[in-house]
Amino acid sequence: MKAESLSIKGIVSVLGTLAVCVSAGFLIFVYVATGRVDLALAALLYMSALYVFMGLAMFLIRKKVVLFSKKLCYTIDRMMDGEKEPPRSFEKETLLSRVEHKLGRLFAMMQEREKSLDDEKQSLQEVVSDISHQVKTPMANLKMLSSTLLETELSGEQRTAFLTTMDGQIDKLDFLLSSMIKMSRLEIGALTFTKALTPLYETIAEAMGAVFLLADKKQMRIKVECDEGLYLPHDKKWTAEALFNILDNAVKYTPAGGQVSVQVTKMEMHIKIKITDTGRGIAEQYHSQIFKRFFREREVYSIEGIGIGLSLARKIIMLQGGYIMVESSSGAGTTFSVYLPNT
């Protein structure tokens, strides 16, 4: 018979049978060896008392095991029922308290994992909802324009104008979806940053190059103060993306002939990248909202944009251990200060 197949009652029965056989054999041996009945009776009484004591001890142990099992099952049931915190035993240095401590740690890990999954699910739902909401307008415009082209007799000039408008809507959709994919991948942790000790000047130059044409078109002055020998451990590609989004806003919301300046300062713990423009500024009540996805002030609805750039920039900088601060007021320009750890 395999030990795994024996129950507690089976084990007790086997041990009891063995004890009776051993006791009977011992008593027979004592009687045969000595020939004295009184010694055999004394041995019988002693062994009987010993078995009574052992039986009582086994009964108490079994009772303790049953109680332990009940408490353990109760704790597991509470965990399975979704209790926020499983019941704990405050007995010191007992088997139950140690097991409950381990179960508590396991439960905390399960709760943390469940919360992480819930957060990811909520984030995904928000992204899907945002995409659906933002895509509706350009899709409706495209449908209306295509219907007009199909159903209406238009001159060559009118058709060209309609097609140009449609091309603009397609570009907007492409930019929107590209930005949303980047944001969703950042939020669910699907992207990893590769930090390398590279010149910060090159990263800023890459970001500036992407906004230069628009700035030149608006006859704006661009001023950069950055030590070309300043090296910083950072992800060049994504940091350039974050800086571009801030610079793009600076150029976009600054009137023609204005100025955008970038100043880099090395601090004890961080590198500070200060981006200042002479644009329309941001009212103080909006400072806490401008980093929200798709937030835009009503006053700038006439300017092309979808309101995702600053949200994306903040996420990129935060995931590298940095942060962004803003100083601005209506009509007085805006300063974004990007802080990145220099170690």
Tab-separated table of C-alpha atoms in Angstrom:
chain	number	residue	atom	x	y	z
A	1	MET	CA	0.000	0.000	0.000
A	2	LYS	CA	1.407	3.373	-0.992
A	3	ALA	CA	1.827	5.981	1.737
A	4	GLU	CA	0.072	8.601	-0.420
A	5	SER	CA	-3.135	6.512	-0.453
A	6	LEU	CA	-3.368	6.157	3.346
A	7	SER	CA	-5.797	8.349	5.255
A	8	ILE	CA	-5.200	9.550	8.800
A	9	LYS	CA	-7.660	6.935	10.094
A	10	GLY	CA	-5.851	4.245	8.094
A	11	ILE	CA	-2.500	5.279	9.547
A	12	VAL	CA	-3.930	5.230	13.093
A	13	SER	CA	-5.415	1.751	12.501
A	14	VAL	CA	-2.106	0.384	11.213
A	15	LEU	CA	-0.153	1.879	14.114
A	16	GLY	CA	-2.719	0.568	16.626
A	17	THR	CA	-2.519	-2.960	15.216
A	18	LEU	CA	1.281	-2.878	15.322
A	19	ALA	CA	1.217	-1.588	18.910
A	20	VAL	CA	-1.125	-4.398	20.038
A	21	CYS	CA	1.035	-7.045	18.338
A	22	VAL	CA	4.261	-5.649	19.805
A	23	SER	CA	2.705	-5.355	23.275
A	24	ALA	CA	1.359	-8.914	23.194
A	25	GLY	CA	4.725	-10.230	22.067
A	26	PHE	CA	6.528	-8.271	24.787
A	27	LEU	CA	4.183	-9.541	27.532
A	28	ILE	CA	4.607	-13.132	26.364
A	29	PHE	CA	8.378	-12.671	26.350
A	30	VAL	CA	8.365	-11.242	29.911
A	31	TYR	CA	6.191	-14.097	31.219
A	32	VAL	CA	8.219	-16.805	29.475
A	33	ALA	CA	11.554	-15.300	30.498
A	34	THR	CA	10.688	-14.710	34.192
A	35	GLY	CA	7.789	-17.040	34.844
A	36	ARG	CA	6.306	-14.354	37.074
A	37	VAL	CA	2.726	-13.248	36.534
A	38	ASP	CA	3.116	-10.094	38.644
A	39	LEU	CA	5.879	-8.730	36.387
A	40	ALA	CA	3.782	-9.425	33.310
A	41	LEU	CA	0.788	-7.617	34.896
A	42	ALA	CA	3.011	-4.665	35.887
A	43	ALA	CA	4.312	-4.439	32.328
A	44	LEU	CA	0.719	-4.616	31.052
A	45	LEU	CA	-0.375	-1.756	33.338
A	46	TYR	CA	2.635	0.356	32.353
A	47	MET	CA	2.045	-0.184	28.655
A	48	SER	CA	-1.689	0.481	29.051
A	49	ALA	CA	-0.951	3.813	30.761
A	50	LEU	CA	1.566	4.646	28.026
A	51	TYR	CA	-0.969	3.873	25.282
A	52	VAL	CA	-3.633	5.958	27.025
A	53	PHE	CA	-1.204	8.883	27.174
A	54	MET	CA	-0.228	8.395	23.522
A	55	GLY	CA	-3.884	8.129	22.518
A	56	LEU	CA	-4.705	11.364	24.341
A	57	ALA	CA	-1.724	13.091	22.704
A	58	MET	CA	-2.797	11.864	19.263
A	59	PHE	CA	-6.356	13.031	19.928
A	60	LEU	CA	-5.140	16.520	20.848
A	61	ILE	CA	-2.797	16.627	17.861
A	62	ARG	CA	-5.598	15.510	15.539
A	63	LYS	CA	-7.889	18.152	17.008
A	64	LYS	CA	-5.220	20.806	16.448
A	65	VAL	CA	-4.663	19.628	12.869
A	66	VAL	CA	-8.416	19.698	12.179
A	67	LEU	CA	-8.654	23.205	13.664
A	68	PHE	CA	-5.655	24.322	11.594
A	69	SER	CA	-7.220	22.857	8.438
A	70	LYS	CA	-10.537	24.597	9.112
A	71	LYS	CA	-8.846	27.969	9.664
A	72	LEU	CA	-6.698	27.494	6.587
A	73	CYS	CA	-9.718	26.596	4.442
A	74	TYR	CA	-11.601	29.578	5.886
A	75	THR	CA	-8.723	31.901	4.973
A	76	ILE	CA	-8.510	30.504	1.434
A	77	ASP	CA	-12.304	30.745	1.027
A	78	ARG	CA	-12.207	34.403	2.062
A	79	MET	CA	-9.462	35.034	-0.478
A	80	MET	CA	-11.442	33.239	-3.206
A	81	ASP	CA	-14.503	35.331	-2.333
A	82	GLY	CA	-12.512	38.471	-3.077
A	83	GLU	CA	-11.940	39.784	0.429
A	84	LYS	CA	-9.722	42.866	0.379
A	85	GLU	CA	-7.605	41.490	3.208
A	86	PRO	CA	-7.571	37.836	4.318
A	87	PRO	CA	-8.042	37.209	8.062
A	88	ARG	CA	-4.820	36.961	10.024
A	89	SER	CA	-3.933	35.027	13.171
A	90	PHE	CA	-2.039	37.077	15.718
A	91	GLU	CA	-0.579	34.039	17.470
A	92	LYS	CA	3.195	34.248	17.585
A	93	GLU	CA	5.420	31.694	15.913
A	94	THR	CA	2.724	29.148	15.156
A	95	LEU	CA	2.420	27.083	12.016
A	96	LEU	CA	-0.920	28.732	11.232
A	97	SER	CA	0.479	32.244	11.616
A	98	ARG	CA	3.404	31.406	9.324
A	99	VAL	CA	1.130	29.890	6.679
A	100	GLU	CA	-1.265	32.852	6.951
A	101	HIS	CA	1.681	35.219	6.550
A	102	LYS	CA	2.696	33.455	3.331
A	103	LEU	CA	-0.908	33.424	2.130
A	104	GLY	CA	-1.154	37.130	2.908
A	105	ARG	CA	1.883	37.838	0.768
A	106	LEU	CA	0.487	35.663	-2.027
A	107	PHE	CA	-2.859	37.449	-1.757
A	108	ALA	CA	-1.156	40.870	-1.921
A	109	MET	CA	0.711	39.806	-5.062
A	110	MET	CA	-2.521	38.532	-6.611
A	111	GLN	CA	-4.298	41.791	-5.744
A	112	GLU	CA	-1.462	43.840	-7.219
A	113	ARG	CA	-1.516	41.760	-10.385
A	114	GLU	CA	-5.290	42.078	-10.631
A	115	LYS	CA	-5.063	45.845	-10.173
A	116	SER	CA	-2.381	46.026	-12.847
A	117	LEU	CA	-4.595	44.078	-15.259
A	118	ASP	CA	-7.580	46.297	-14.401
A	119	ASP	CA	-5.477	49.417	-15.014
A	120	GLU	CA	-4.294	48.065	-18.363
A	121	LYS	CA	-7.868	47.195	-19.309
A	122	GLN	CA	-9.098	50.644	-18.286
A	123	SER	CA	-6.254	52.294	-20.185
A	124	LEU	CA	-7.044	50.246	-23.291
A	125	GLN	CA	-10.741	51.133	-23.030
A	126	GLU	CA	-9.863	54.825	-22.735
A	127	VAL	CA	-7.563	54.625	-25.747
A	128	VAL	CA	-10.215	52.868	-27.843
A	129	SER	CA	-12.827	55.395	-26.722
A	130	ASP	CA	-10.525	58.320	-27.513
A	131	ILE	CA	-9.643	56.948	-30.938
A	132	SER	CA	-13.304	56.354	-31.736
A	133	HIS	CA	-14.222	59.883	-30.668
A	134	GLN	CA	-11.363	61.589	-32.504
A	135	VAL	CA	-11.747	59.583	-35.724
A	136	LYS	CA	-15.441	60.408	-36.128
A	137	THR	CA	-14.968	63.976	-37.409
A	138	PRO	CA	-12.372	63.350	-40.159
A	139	MET	CA	-14.198	60.174	-41.215
A	140	ALA	CA	-17.485	62.073	-41.468
A	141	ASN	CA	-15.755	64.796	-43.485
A	142	LEU	CA	-14.225	62.233	-45.845
A	143	LYS	CA	-17.580	60.529	-46.331
A	144	MET	CA	-19.286	63.838	-47.076
A	145	LEU	CA	-16.573	64.915	-49.506
A	146	SER	CA	-16.513	61.571	-51.326
A	147	SER	CA	-20.318	61.588	-51.626
A	148	THR	CA	-20.206	65.086	-53.089
A	149	LEU	CA	-17.553	64.054	-55.608
A	150	LEU	CA	-19.572	61.006	-56.669
A	151	GLU	CA	-23.005	62.605	-56.829
A	152	THR	CA	-22.345	66.169	-57.968
A	153	GLU	CA	-21.114	67.573	-61.264
A	154	LEU	CA	-18.060	69.677	-60.383
A	155	SER	CA	-15.570	71.648	-62.391
A	156	GLY	CA	-11.939	70.571	-62.504
A	157	GLU	CA	-10.974	73.346	-60.083
A	158	GLN	CA	-13.687	72.336	-57.614
A	159	ARG	CA	-12.692	68.674	-57.772
A	160	THR	CA	-9.078	69.615	-57.096
A	161	ALA	CA	-10.158	71.658	-54.067
A	162	PHE	CA	-12.244	68.752	-52.736
A	163	LEU	CA	-9.399	66.277	-53.252
A	164	THR	CA	-6.961	68.623	-51.502
A	165	THR	CA	-9.321	68.840	-48.535
A	166	MET	CA	-9.666	65.054	-48.475
A	167	ASP	CA	-5.888	64.696	-48.541
A	168	GLY	CA	-5.682	66.981	-45.515
A	169	GLN	CA	-8.245	64.884	-43.636
A	170	ILE	CA	-6.303	61.700	-44.474
A	171	ASP	CA	-3.096	63.296	-43.147
A	172	LYS	CA	-4.942	64.216	-39.960
A	173	LEU	CA	-6.175	60.641	-39.555
A	174	ASP	CA	-2.687	59.282	-40.166
A	175	PHE	CA	-1.157	61.621	-37.580
A	176	LEU	CA	-3.914	60.871	-35.076
A	177	LEU	CA	-3.608	57.098	-35.351
A	178	SER	CA	0.189	57.237	-35.275
A	179	SER	CA	0.118	59.353	-32.103
A	180	MET	CA	-2.477	57.135	-30.452
A	181	ILE	CA	-0.473	54.001	-31.207
A	182	LYS	CA	2.603	55.581	-29.621
A	183	MET	CA	0.621	56.667	-26.567
A	184	SER	CA	-1.081	53.300	-26.078
A	185	ARG	CA	2.225	51.424	-26.398
A	186	LEU	CA	3.793	53.714	-23.813
A	187	GLU	CA	0.878	53.381	-21.392
A	188	ILE	CA	0.749	49.585	-21.423
A	189	GLY	CA	4.528	49.254	-21.201
A	190	ALA	CA	4.950	47.719	-24.645
A	191	LEU	CA	7.920	49.984	-25.365
A	192	THR	CA	11.323	49.875	-23.733
A	193	PHE	CA	13.704	52.809	-23.582
A	194	THR	CA	17.331	52.292	-24.526
A	195	LYS	CA	19.420	54.838	-22.684
A	196	ALA	CA	22.845	55.644	-24.081
A	197	LEU	CA	25.370	58.331	-23.196
A	198	THR	CA	24.989	60.597	-26.236
A	199	PRO	CA	25.344	64.352	-26.878
A	200	LEU	CA	22.151	66.150	-25.883
A	201	TYR	CA	22.854	68.755	-28.576
A	202	GLU	CA	22.232	66.150	-31.288
A	203	THR	CA	18.872	65.184	-29.763
A	204	ILE	CA	17.767	68.827	-29.594
A	205	ALA	CA	18.967	69.403	-33.169
A	206	GLU	CA	16.877	66.451	-34.357
A	207	ALA	CA	13.784	67.865	-32.636
A	208	MET	CA	14.467	71.379	-33.962
A	209	GLY	CA	14.896	70.080	-37.507
A	210	ALA	CA	11.334	68.764	-37.498
A	211	VAL	CA	9.850	72.210	-36.699
A	212	PHE	CA	12.279	74.369	-38.674
A	213	LEU	CA	10.184	74.587	-41.855
A	214	LEU	CA	7.085	75.831	-40.022
A	215	ALA	CA	9.164	78.300	-37.982
A	216	ASP	CA	10.862	79.576	-41.142
A	217	LYS	CA	7.502	79.929	-42.872
A	218	LYS	CA	6.299	82.106	-39.980
A	219	GLN	CA	9.600	84.058	-40.020
A	220	MET	CA	10.288	83.124	-36.405
A	221	ARG	CA	13.662	83.362	-34.671
A	222	ILE	CA	15.066	80.174	-33.159
A	223	LYS	CA	17.704	80.437	-30.446
A	224	VAL	CA	19.515	77.430	-28.925
A	225	GLU	CA	21.989	77.521	-26.029
A	226	CYS	CA	23.455	74.062	-25.453
A	227	ASP	CA	27.012	72.891	-24.851
A	228	GLU	CA	27.900	70.580	-27.740
A	229	GLY	CA	30.096	68.574	-25.366
A	230	LEU	CA	27.266	67.878	-22.905
A	231	TYR	CA	26.527	64.155	-22.775
A	232	LEU	CA	23.408	62.723	-21.148
A	233	PRO	CA	22.217	59.111	-20.688
A	234	HIS	CA	18.874	59.122	-22.509
A	235	ASP	CA	16.895	57.475	-25.276
A	236	LYS	CA	17.708	59.744	-28.200
A	237	LYS	CA	14.778	58.775	-30.423
A	238	TRP	CA	12.026	59.136	-27.819
A	239	THR	CA	13.535	62.189	-26.112
A	240	ALA	CA	13.666	63.921	-29.496
A	241	GLU	CA	9.999	62.965	-29.956
A	242	ALA	CA	9.088	64.554	-26.609
A	243	LEU	CA	11.051	67.751	-27.302
A	244	PHE	CA	9.576	67.972	-30.810
A	245	ASN	CA	6.038	67.889	-29.392
A	246	ILE	CA	6.821	70.798	-27.052
A	247	LEU	CA	8.638	72.761	-29.768
A	248	ASP	CA	5.843	72.085	-32.257
A	249	ASN	CA	3.344	73.637	-29.846
A	250	ALA	CA	5.671	76.593	-29.251
A	251	VAL	CA	5.967	77.311	-32.982
A	252	LYS	CA	2.308	76.584	-33.682
A	253	TYR	CA	0.891	78.912	-31.013
A	254	THR	CA	3.404	81.752	-31.452
A	255	PRO	CA	2.474	84.501	-33.933
A	256	ALA	CA	4.564	85.144	-37.041
A	257	GLY	CA	7.775	86.992	-36.243
A	258	GLY	CA	7.933	85.590	-32.716
A	259	GLN	CA	10.766	83.751	-31.027
A	260	VAL	CA	11.394	80.304	-29.557
A	261	SER	CA	14.469	79.719	-27.421
A	262	VAL	CA	15.990	76.546	-26.001
A	263	GLN	CA	18.374	76.808	-23.078
A	264	VAL	CA	20.140	73.816	-21.502
A	265	THR	CA	21.488	74.005	-17.951
A	266	LYS	CA	23.445	71.317	-16.126
A	267	MET	CA	22.293	70.938	-12.529
A	268	GLU	CA	23.510	68.714	-9.704
A	269	MET	CA	20.967	65.919	-10.250
A	270	HIS	CA	19.288	66.855	-13.530
A	271	ILE	CA	19.764	68.432	-16.914
A	272	LYS	CA	17.244	71.240	-17.421
A	273	ILE	CA	15.985	71.944	-20.937
A	274	LYS	CA	14.046	75.214	-20.907
A	275	ILE	CA	11.868	75.902	-23.958
A	276	THR	CA	10.455	79.437	-24.054
A	277	ASP	CA	8.200	81.064	-26.636
A	278	THR	CA	6.658	84.506	-27.115
A	279	GLY	CA	3.248	83.102	-27.980
A	280	ARG	CA	-0.261	83.605	-26.651
A	281	GLY	CA	0.447	81.897	-23.333
A	282	ILE	CA	-1.680	79.521	-21.276
A	283	ALA	CA	-4.160	80.658	-18.638
A	284	GLU	CA	-3.212	79.479	-15.142
A	285	GLN	CA	-6.424	77.462	-14.677
A	286	TYR	CA	-5.379	75.241	-17.580
A	287	HIS	CA	-1.875	74.398	-16.319
A	288	SER	CA	-3.046	71.160	-14.690
A	289	GLN	CA	-5.065	70.108	-17.751
A	290	ILE	CA	-2.752	70.710	-20.700
A	291	PHE	CA	-1.044	67.324	-20.213
A	292	LYS	CA	-4.338	65.447	-20.466
A	293	ARG	CA	-4.912	63.523	-23.661
A	294	PHE	CA	-6.866	65.542	-26.293
A	295	PHE	CA	-7.226	68.617	-24.070
A	296	ARG	CA	-7.279	71.915	-25.963
A	297	GLU	CA	-8.322	75.394	-24.897
A	298	ARG	CA	-11.420	76.655	-26.663
A	299	GLU	CA	-9.509	79.738	-27.770
A	300	VAL	CA	-7.183	77.665	-29.995
A	301	TYR	CA	-9.745	75.454	-31.735
A	302	SER	CA	-9.125	77.412	-34.942
A	303	ILE	CA	-5.466	76.309	-34.936
A	304	GLU	CA	-4.787	72.841	-36.325
A	305	GLY	CA	-4.026	70.234	-33.674
A	306	ILE	CA	-5.486	67.314	-31.706
A	307	GLY	CA	-4.111	67.924	-28.208
A	308	ILE	CA	-2.009	64.808	-27.733
A	309	GLY	CA	1.547	66.147	-28.067
A	310	LEU	CA	2.079	67.335	-24.483
A	311	SER	CA	0.507	64.186	-23.063
A	312	LEU	CA	2.897	62.069	-25.113
A	313	ALA	CA	5.887	64.252	-24.184
A	314	ARG	CA	5.165	64.024	-20.474
A	315	LYS	CA	4.815	60.232	-20.624
A	316	ILE	CA	8.133	59.846	-22.456
A	317	ILE	CA	10.009	62.069	-19.998
A	318	MET	CA	8.425	60.427	-16.933
A	319	LEU	CA	9.351	56.940	-18.144
A	320	GLN	CA	12.979	58.094	-18.245
A	321	GLY	CA	12.835	59.295	-14.645
A	322	GLY	CA	12.278	62.964	-15.464
A	323	TYR	CA	9.459	65.480	-15.263
A	324	ILE	CA	8.095	68.607	-16.985
A	325	MET	CA	7.071	71.932	-15.431
A	326	VAL	CA	5.209	74.803	-17.067
A	327	GLU	CA	5.229	78.552	-16.427
A	328	SER	CA	2.793	80.679	-18.375
A	329	SER	CA	0.011	83.225	-18.297
A	330	SER	CA	-2.327	84.578	-20.961
A	331	GLY	CA	-0.562	86.830	-23.428
A	332	ALA	CA	2.866	86.452	-21.808
A	333	GLY	CA	4.351	83.453	-23.597
A	334	THR	CA	5.074	80.000	-22.201
A	335	THR	CA	8.082	78.231	-20.695
A	336	PHE	CA	8.299	74.444	-20.476
A	337	SER	CA	11.142	73.117	-18.333
A	338	VAL	CA	12.120	69.515	-19.028
A	339	TYR	CA	14.190	67.826	-16.315
A	340	LEU	CA	16.093	64.636	-17.120
A	341	PRO	CA	18.326	62.787	-14.616
A	342	ASN	CA	22.007	63.184	-15.479
A	343	THR	CA	22.978	59.771	-14.116
